[in-house]
PDB file of C-alpha atoms in Angstrom:
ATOM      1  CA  UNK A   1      -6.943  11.984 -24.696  1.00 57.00           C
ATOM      2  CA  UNK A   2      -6.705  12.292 -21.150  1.00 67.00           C
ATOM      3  CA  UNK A   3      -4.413   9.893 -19.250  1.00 77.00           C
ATOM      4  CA  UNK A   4      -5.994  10.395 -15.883  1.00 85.00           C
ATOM      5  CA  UNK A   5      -8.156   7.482 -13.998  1.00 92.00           C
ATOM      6  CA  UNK A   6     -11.989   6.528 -14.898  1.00 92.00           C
ATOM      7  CA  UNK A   7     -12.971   6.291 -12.708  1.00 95.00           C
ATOM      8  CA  UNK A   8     -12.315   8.417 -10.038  1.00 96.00           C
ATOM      9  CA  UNK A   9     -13.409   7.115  -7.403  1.00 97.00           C
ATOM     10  CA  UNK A  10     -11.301   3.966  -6.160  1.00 97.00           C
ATOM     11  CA  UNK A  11      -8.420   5.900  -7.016  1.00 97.00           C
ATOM     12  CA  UNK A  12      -9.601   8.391  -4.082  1.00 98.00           C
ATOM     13  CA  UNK A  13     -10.356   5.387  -1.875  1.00 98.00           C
ATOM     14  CA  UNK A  14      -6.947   3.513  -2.312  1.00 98.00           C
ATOM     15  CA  UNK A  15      -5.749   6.884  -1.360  1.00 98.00           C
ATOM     16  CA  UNK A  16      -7.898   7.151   2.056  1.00 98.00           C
ATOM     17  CA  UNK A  17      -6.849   3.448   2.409  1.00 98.00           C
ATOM     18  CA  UNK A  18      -3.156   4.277   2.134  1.00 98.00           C
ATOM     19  CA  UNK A  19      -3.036   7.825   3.971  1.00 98.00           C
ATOM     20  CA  UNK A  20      -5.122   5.727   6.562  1.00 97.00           C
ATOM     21  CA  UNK A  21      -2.389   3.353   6.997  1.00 96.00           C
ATOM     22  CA  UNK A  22       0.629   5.862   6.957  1.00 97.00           C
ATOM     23  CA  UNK A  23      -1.533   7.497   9.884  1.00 98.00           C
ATOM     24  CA  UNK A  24      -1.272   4.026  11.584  1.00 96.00           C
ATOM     25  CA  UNK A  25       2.771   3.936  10.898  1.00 96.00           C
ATOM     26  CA  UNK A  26       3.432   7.067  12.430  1.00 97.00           C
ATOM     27  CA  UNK A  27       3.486   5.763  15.856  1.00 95.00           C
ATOM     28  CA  UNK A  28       3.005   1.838  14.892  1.00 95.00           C
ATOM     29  CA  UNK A  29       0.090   0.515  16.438  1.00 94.00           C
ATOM     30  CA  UNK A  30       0.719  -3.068  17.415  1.00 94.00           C
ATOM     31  CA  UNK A  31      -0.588  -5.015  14.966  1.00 92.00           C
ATOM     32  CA  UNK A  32       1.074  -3.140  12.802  1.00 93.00           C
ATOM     33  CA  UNK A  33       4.488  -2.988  15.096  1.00 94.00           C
ATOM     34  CA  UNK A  34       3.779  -7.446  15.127  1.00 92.00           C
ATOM     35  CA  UNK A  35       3.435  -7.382  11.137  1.00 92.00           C
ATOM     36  CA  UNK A  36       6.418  -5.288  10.854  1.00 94.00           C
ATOM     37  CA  UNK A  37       8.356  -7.862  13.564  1.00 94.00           C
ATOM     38  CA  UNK A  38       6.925 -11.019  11.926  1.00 93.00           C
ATOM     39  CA  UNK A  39       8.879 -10.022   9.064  1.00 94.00           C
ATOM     40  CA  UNK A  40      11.378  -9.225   9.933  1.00 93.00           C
ATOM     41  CA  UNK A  41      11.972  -5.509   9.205  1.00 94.00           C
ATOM     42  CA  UNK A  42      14.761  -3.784  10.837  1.00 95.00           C
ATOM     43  CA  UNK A  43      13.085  -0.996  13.421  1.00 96.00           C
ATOM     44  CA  UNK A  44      15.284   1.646  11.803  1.00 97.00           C
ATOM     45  CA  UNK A  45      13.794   1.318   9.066  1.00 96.00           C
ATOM     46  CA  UNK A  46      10.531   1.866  10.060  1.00 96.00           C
ATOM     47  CA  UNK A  47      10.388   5.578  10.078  1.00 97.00           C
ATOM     48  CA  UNK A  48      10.468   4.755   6.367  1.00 97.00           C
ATOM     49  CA  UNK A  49       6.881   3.214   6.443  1.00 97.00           C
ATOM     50  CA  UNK A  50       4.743   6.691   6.713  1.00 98.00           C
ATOM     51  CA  UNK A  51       6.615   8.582   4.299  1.00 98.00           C
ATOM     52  CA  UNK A  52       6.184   5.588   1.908  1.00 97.00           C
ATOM     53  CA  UNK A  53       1.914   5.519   2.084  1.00 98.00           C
ATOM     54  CA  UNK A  54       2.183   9.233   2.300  1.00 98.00           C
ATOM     55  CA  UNK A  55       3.954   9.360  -0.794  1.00 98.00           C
ATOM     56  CA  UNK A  56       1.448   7.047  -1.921  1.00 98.00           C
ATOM     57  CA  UNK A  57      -1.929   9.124  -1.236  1.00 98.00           C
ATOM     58  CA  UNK A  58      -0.349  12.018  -2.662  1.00 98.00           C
ATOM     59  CA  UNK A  59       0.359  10.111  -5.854  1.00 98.00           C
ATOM     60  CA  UNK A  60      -3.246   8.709  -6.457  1.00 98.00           C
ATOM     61  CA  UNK A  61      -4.937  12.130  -5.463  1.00 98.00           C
ATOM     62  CA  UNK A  62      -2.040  14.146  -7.751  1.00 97.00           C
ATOM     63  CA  UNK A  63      -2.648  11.505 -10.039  1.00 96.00           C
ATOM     64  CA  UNK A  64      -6.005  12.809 -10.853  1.00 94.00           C
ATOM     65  CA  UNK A  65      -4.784  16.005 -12.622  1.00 94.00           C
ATOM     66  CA  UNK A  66      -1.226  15.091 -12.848  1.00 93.00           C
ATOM     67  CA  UNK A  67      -1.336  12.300 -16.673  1.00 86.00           C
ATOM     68  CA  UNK A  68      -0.576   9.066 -16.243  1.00 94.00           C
ATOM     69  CA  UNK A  69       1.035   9.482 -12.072  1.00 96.00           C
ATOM     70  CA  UNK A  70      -2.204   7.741 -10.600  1.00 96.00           C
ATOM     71  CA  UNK A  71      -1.506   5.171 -12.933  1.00 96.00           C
ATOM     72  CA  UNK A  72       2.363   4.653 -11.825  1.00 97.00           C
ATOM     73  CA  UNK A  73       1.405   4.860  -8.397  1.00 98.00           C
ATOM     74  CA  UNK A  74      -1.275   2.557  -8.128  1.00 97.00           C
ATOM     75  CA  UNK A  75       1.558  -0.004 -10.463  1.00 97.00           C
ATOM     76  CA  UNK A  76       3.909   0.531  -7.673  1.00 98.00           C
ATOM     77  CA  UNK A  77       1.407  -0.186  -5.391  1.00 98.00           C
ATOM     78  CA  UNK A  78       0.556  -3.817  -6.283  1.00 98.00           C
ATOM     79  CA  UNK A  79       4.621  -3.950  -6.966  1.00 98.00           C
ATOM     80  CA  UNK A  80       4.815  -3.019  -3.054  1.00 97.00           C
ATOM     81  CA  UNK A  81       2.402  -5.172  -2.135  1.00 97.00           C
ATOM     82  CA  UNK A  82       3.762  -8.284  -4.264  1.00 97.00           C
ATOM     83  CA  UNK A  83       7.253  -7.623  -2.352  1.00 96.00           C
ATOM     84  CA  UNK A  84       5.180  -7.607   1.122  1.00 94.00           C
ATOM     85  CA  UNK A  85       3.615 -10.947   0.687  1.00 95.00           C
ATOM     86  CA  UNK A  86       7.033 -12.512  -0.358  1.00 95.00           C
ATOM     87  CA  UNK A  87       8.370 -11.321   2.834  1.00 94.00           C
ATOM     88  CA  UNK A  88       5.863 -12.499   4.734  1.00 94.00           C
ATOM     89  CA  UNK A  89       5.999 -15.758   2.667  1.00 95.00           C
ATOM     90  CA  UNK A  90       9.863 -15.476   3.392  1.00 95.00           C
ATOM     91  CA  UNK A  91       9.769 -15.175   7.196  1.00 94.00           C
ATOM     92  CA  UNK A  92       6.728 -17.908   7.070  1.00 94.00           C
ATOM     93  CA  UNK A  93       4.476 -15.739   8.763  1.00 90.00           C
ATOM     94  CA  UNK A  94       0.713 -17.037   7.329  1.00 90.00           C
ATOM     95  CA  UNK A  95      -1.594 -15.800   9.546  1.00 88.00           C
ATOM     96  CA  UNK A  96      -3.804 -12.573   8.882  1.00 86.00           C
ATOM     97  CA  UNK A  97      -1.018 -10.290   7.708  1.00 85.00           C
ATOM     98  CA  UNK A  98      -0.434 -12.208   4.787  1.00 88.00           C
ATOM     99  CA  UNK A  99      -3.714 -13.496   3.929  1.00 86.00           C
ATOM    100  CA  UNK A 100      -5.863 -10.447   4.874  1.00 86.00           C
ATOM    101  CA  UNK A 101      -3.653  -7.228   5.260  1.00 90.00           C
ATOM    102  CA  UNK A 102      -0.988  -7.964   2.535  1.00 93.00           C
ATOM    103  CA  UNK A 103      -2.966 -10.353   0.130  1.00 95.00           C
ATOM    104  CA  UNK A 104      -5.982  -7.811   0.420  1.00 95.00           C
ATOM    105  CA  UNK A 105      -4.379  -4.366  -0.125  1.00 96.00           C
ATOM    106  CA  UNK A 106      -2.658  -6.112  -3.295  1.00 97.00           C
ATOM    107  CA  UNK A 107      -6.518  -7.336  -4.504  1.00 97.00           C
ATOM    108  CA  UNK A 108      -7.051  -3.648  -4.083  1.00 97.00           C
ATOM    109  CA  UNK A 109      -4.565  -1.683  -5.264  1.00 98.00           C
ATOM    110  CA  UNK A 110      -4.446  -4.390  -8.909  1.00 98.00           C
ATOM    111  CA  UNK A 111      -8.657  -4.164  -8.869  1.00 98.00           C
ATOM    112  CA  UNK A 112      -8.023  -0.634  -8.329  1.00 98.00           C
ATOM    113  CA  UNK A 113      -5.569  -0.290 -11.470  1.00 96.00           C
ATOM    114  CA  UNK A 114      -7.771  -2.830 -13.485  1.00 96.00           C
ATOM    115  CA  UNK A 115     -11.142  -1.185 -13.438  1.00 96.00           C
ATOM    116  CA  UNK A 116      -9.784   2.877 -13.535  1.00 95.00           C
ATOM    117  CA  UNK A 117      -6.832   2.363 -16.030  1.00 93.00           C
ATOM    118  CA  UNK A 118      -7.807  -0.888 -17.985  1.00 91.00           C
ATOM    119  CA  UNK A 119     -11.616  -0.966 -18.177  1.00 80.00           C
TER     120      UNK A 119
END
């Protein structure tokens, strides 16, 4: 029995999705440098951002080979993105980085883990 995702493919689009975004936190672009502001999130510890959604992709696309990491990854994931929206929640910020950025990529990453783990 193989414990690797079926399917494969939203597993290798949450991974575009998040090596996408640790592209974008290299070098913050400003909606991103805002979201990160909004809530709050000490600058030093921004650096940590990238290596985070890097560590991410590399987890979903390992994942495919690699039993049950895609799975873990994609758990953490919706974990990550369940902290994000009480932060934003936390520093009352309700505008589009909750409701589409945060609230979205956890959709996602759970419909993500539903349909390629669960199904």
């Amino acid at each position: 029995m193989f414990a690797g995702p079926d399917p494969i493919w939203p597993v290798v689009v949450l991974a575009v999705i998040q090596a996408a975004d640790g592209a974008m936190c290299v070098k913050p672009l400003p909606f991103i440098a805002e979201c990160f502001e909004n809530v709050n999130w000490p600058r030093r510890l921004w650096w940590l951002m990238p290596v985070i959604k890097f560590a991410a992709a590399a987890g979903l696309v390992l994942g495919i080979w690699v039993p049950y990491l895609a799975a873990v990854t994609c758990a953490a994931l919706v974990l990550y993105f369940v902290v994000a929206i009480g932060m934003h929640i936390a520093a009352r910020d309700f505008g589009r980085n909750l409701f589409l950025n945060a609230t979205g990529m956890l959709l996602i990453c759970a419909a993500t883990g539903v349909y390629s783990f669960l199904a």
